[in-house]
mmCIF file with all atom_site columns, C-alpha atoms in Angstrom:
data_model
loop_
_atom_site.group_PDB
_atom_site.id
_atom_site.type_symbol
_atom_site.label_atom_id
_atom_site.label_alt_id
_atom_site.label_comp_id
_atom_site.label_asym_id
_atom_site.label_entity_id
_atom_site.label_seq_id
_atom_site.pdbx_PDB_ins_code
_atom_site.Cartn_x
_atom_site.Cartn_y
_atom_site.Cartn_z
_atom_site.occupancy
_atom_site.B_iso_or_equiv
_atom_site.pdbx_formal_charge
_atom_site.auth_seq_id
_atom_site.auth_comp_id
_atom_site.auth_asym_id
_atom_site.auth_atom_id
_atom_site.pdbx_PDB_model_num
ATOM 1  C CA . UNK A 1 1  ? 29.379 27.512  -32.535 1.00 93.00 ? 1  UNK A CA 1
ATOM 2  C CA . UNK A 1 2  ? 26.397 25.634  -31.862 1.00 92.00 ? 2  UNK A CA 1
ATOM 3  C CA . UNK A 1 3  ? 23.073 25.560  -34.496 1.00 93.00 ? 3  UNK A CA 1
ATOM 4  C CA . UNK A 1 4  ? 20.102 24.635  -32.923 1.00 95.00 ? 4  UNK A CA 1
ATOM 5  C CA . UNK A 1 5  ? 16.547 23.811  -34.414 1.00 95.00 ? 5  UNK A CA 1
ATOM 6  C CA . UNK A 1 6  ? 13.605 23.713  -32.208 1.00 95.00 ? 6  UNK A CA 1
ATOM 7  C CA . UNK A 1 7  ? 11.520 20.417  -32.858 1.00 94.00 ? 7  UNK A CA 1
ATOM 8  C CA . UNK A 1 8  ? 8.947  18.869  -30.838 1.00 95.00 ? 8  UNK A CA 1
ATOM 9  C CA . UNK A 1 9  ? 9.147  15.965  -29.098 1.00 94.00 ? 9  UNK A CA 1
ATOM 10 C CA . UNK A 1 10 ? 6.281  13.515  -28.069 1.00 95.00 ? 10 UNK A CA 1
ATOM 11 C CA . UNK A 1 11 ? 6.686  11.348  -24.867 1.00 95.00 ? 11 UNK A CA 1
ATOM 12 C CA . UNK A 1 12 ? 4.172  9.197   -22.145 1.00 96.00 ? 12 UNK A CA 1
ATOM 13 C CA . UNK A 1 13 ? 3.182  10.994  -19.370 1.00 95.00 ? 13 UNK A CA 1
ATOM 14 C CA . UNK A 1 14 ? 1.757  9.406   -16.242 1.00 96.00 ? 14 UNK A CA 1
ATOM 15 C CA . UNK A 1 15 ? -2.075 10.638  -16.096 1.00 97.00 ? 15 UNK A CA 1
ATOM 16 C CA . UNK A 1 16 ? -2.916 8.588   -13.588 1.00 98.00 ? 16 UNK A CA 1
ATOM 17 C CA . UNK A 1 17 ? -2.115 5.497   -11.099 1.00 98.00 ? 17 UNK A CA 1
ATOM 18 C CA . UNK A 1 18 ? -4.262 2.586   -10.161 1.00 98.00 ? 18 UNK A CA 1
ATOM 19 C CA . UNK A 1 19 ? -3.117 1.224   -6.707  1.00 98.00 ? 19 UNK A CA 1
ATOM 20 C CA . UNK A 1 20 ? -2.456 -2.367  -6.785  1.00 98.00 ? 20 UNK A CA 1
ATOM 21 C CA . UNK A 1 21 ? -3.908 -3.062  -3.325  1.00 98.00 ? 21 UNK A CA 1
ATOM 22 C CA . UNK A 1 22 ? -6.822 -1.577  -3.691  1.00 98.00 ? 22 UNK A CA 1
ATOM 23 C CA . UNK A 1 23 ? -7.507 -1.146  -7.279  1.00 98.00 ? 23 UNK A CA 1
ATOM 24 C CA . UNK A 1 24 ? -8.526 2.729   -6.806  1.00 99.00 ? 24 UNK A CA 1
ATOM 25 C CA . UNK A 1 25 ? -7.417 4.816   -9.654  1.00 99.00 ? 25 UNK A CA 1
ATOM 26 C CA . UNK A 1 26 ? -6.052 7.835   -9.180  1.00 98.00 ? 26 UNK A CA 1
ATOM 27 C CA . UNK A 1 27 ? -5.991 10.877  -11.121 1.00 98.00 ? 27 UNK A CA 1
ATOM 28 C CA . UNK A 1 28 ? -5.355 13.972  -9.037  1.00 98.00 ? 28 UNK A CA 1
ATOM 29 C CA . UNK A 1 29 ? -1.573 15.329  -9.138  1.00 97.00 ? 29 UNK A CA 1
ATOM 30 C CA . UNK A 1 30 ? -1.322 15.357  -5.256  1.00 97.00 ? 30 UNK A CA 1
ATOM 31 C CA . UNK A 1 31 ? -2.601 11.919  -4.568  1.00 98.00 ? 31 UNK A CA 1
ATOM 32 C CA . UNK A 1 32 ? -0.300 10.677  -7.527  1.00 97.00 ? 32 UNK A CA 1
ATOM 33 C CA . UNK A 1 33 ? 2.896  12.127  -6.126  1.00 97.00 ? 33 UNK A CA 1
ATOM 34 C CA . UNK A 1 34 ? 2.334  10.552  -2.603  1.00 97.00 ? 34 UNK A CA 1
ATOM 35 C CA . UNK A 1 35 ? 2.221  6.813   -4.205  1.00 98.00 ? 35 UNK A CA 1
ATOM 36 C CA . UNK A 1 36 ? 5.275  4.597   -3.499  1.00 97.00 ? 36 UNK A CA 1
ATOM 37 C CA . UNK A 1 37 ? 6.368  2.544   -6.198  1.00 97.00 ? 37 UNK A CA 1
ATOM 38 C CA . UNK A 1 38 ? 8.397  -0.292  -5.572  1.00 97.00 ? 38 UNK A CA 1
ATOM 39 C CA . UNK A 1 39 ? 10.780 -2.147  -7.808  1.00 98.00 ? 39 UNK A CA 1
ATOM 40 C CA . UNK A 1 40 ? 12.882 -4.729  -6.429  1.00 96.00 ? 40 UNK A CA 1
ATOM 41 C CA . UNK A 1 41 ? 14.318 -8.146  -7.700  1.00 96.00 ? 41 UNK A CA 1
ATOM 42 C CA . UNK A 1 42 ? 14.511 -11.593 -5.597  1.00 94.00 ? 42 UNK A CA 1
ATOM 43 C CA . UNK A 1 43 ? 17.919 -11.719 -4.150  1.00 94.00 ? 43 UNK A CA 1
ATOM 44 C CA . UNK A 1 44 ? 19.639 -15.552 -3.536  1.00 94.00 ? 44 UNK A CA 1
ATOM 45 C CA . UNK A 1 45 ? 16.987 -17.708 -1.228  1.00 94.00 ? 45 UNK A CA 1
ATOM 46 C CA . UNK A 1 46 ? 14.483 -15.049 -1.672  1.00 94.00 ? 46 UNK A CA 1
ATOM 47 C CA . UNK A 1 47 ? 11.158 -16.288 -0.690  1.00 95.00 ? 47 UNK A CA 1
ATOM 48 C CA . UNK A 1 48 ? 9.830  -14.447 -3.648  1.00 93.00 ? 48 UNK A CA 1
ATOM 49 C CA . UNK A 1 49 ? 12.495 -16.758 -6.203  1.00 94.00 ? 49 UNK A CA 1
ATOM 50 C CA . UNK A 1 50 ? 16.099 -15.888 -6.966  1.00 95.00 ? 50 UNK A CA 1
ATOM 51 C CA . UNK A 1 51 ? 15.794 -13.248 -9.535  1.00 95.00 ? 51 UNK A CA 1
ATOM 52 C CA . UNK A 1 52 ? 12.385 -12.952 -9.306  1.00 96.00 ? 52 UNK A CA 1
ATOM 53 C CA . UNK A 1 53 ? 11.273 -9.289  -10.441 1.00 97.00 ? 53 UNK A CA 1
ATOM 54 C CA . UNK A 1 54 ? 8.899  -7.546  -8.070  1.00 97.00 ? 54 UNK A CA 1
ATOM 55 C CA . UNK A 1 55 ? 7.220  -4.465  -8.555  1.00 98.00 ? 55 UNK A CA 1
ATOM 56 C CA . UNK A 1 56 ? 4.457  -2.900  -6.962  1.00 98.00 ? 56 UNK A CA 1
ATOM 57 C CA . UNK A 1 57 ? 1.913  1.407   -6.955  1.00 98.00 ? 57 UNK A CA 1
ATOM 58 C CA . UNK A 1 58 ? 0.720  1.432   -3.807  1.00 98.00 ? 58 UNK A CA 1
ATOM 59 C CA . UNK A 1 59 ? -1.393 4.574   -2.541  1.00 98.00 ? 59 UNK A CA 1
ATOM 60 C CA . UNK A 1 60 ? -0.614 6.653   0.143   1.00 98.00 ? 60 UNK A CA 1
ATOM 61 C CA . UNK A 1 61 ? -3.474 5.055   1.918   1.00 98.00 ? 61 UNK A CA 1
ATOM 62 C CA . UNK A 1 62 ? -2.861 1.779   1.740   1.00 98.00 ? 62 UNK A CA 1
ATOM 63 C CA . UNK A 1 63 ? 0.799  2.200   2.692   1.00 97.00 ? 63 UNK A CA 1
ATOM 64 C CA . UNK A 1 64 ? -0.391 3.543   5.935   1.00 96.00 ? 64 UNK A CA 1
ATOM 65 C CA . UNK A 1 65 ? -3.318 0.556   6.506   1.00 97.00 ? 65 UNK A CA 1
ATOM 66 C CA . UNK A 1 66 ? -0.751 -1.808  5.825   1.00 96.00 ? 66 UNK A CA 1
ATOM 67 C CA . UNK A 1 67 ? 2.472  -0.339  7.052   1.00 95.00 ? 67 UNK A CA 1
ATOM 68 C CA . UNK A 1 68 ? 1.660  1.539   9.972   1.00 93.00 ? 68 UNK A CA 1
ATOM 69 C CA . UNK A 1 69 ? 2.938  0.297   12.412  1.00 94.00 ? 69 UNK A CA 1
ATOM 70 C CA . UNK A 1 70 ? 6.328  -0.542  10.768  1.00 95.00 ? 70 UNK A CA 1
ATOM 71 C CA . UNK A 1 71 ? 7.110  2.786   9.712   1.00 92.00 ? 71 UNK A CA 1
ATOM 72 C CA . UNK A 1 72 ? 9.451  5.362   11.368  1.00 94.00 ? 72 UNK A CA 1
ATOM 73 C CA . UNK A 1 73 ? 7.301  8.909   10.562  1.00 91.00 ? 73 UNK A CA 1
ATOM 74 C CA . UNK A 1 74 ? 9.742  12.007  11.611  1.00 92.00 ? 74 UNK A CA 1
ATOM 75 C CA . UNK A 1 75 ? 8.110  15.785  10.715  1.00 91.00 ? 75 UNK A CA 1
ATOM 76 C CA . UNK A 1 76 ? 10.745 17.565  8.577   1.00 89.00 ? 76 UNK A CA 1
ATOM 77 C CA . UNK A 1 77 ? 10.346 21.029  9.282   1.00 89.00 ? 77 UNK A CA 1
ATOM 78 C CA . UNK A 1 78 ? 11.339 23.563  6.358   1.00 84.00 ? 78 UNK A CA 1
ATOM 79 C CA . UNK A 1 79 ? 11.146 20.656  3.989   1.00 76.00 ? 79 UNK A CA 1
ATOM 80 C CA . UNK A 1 80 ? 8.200  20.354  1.473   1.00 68.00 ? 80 UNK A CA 1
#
């Protein structure tokens, strides 16, 4: 049998993102979620520097000024 005591735990939570293209801070729960956050490490001849850690919180916004015309959009129906 299993004894259990309820305690409370304190962690971080994310309140809000600043986007590191264009430095806008971002508070509101549905502009938050639609950020991409990228994490990625310099692979061997990287441009960036072998092992070279990379990360960057970009806004939904600047994704699409910058990455629009590279990106492969496809509607998902019945998906939220």
């Amino acid at each position: 049998m299993k004894h259990t005591t309820r305690i409370t735990v304190e962690q971080d939570t994310v309140t809000a993102i600043t986007c590191d293209a264009c430095e806008q801070r971002y508070d509101d729960v549905l502009e938050m979620q639609a950020f991409v956050h990228i994490v990625k490490t310099g692979g061997y001849g990287s441009i960036f520097g072998d092992g070279t850690a990379m990360e960057c919180d970009l806004c939904q916004h600047c994704l699409q000024a910058r990455l629009r015309d590279a990106l492969r959009l496809e509607a998902q129906p019945g998906r939220l």
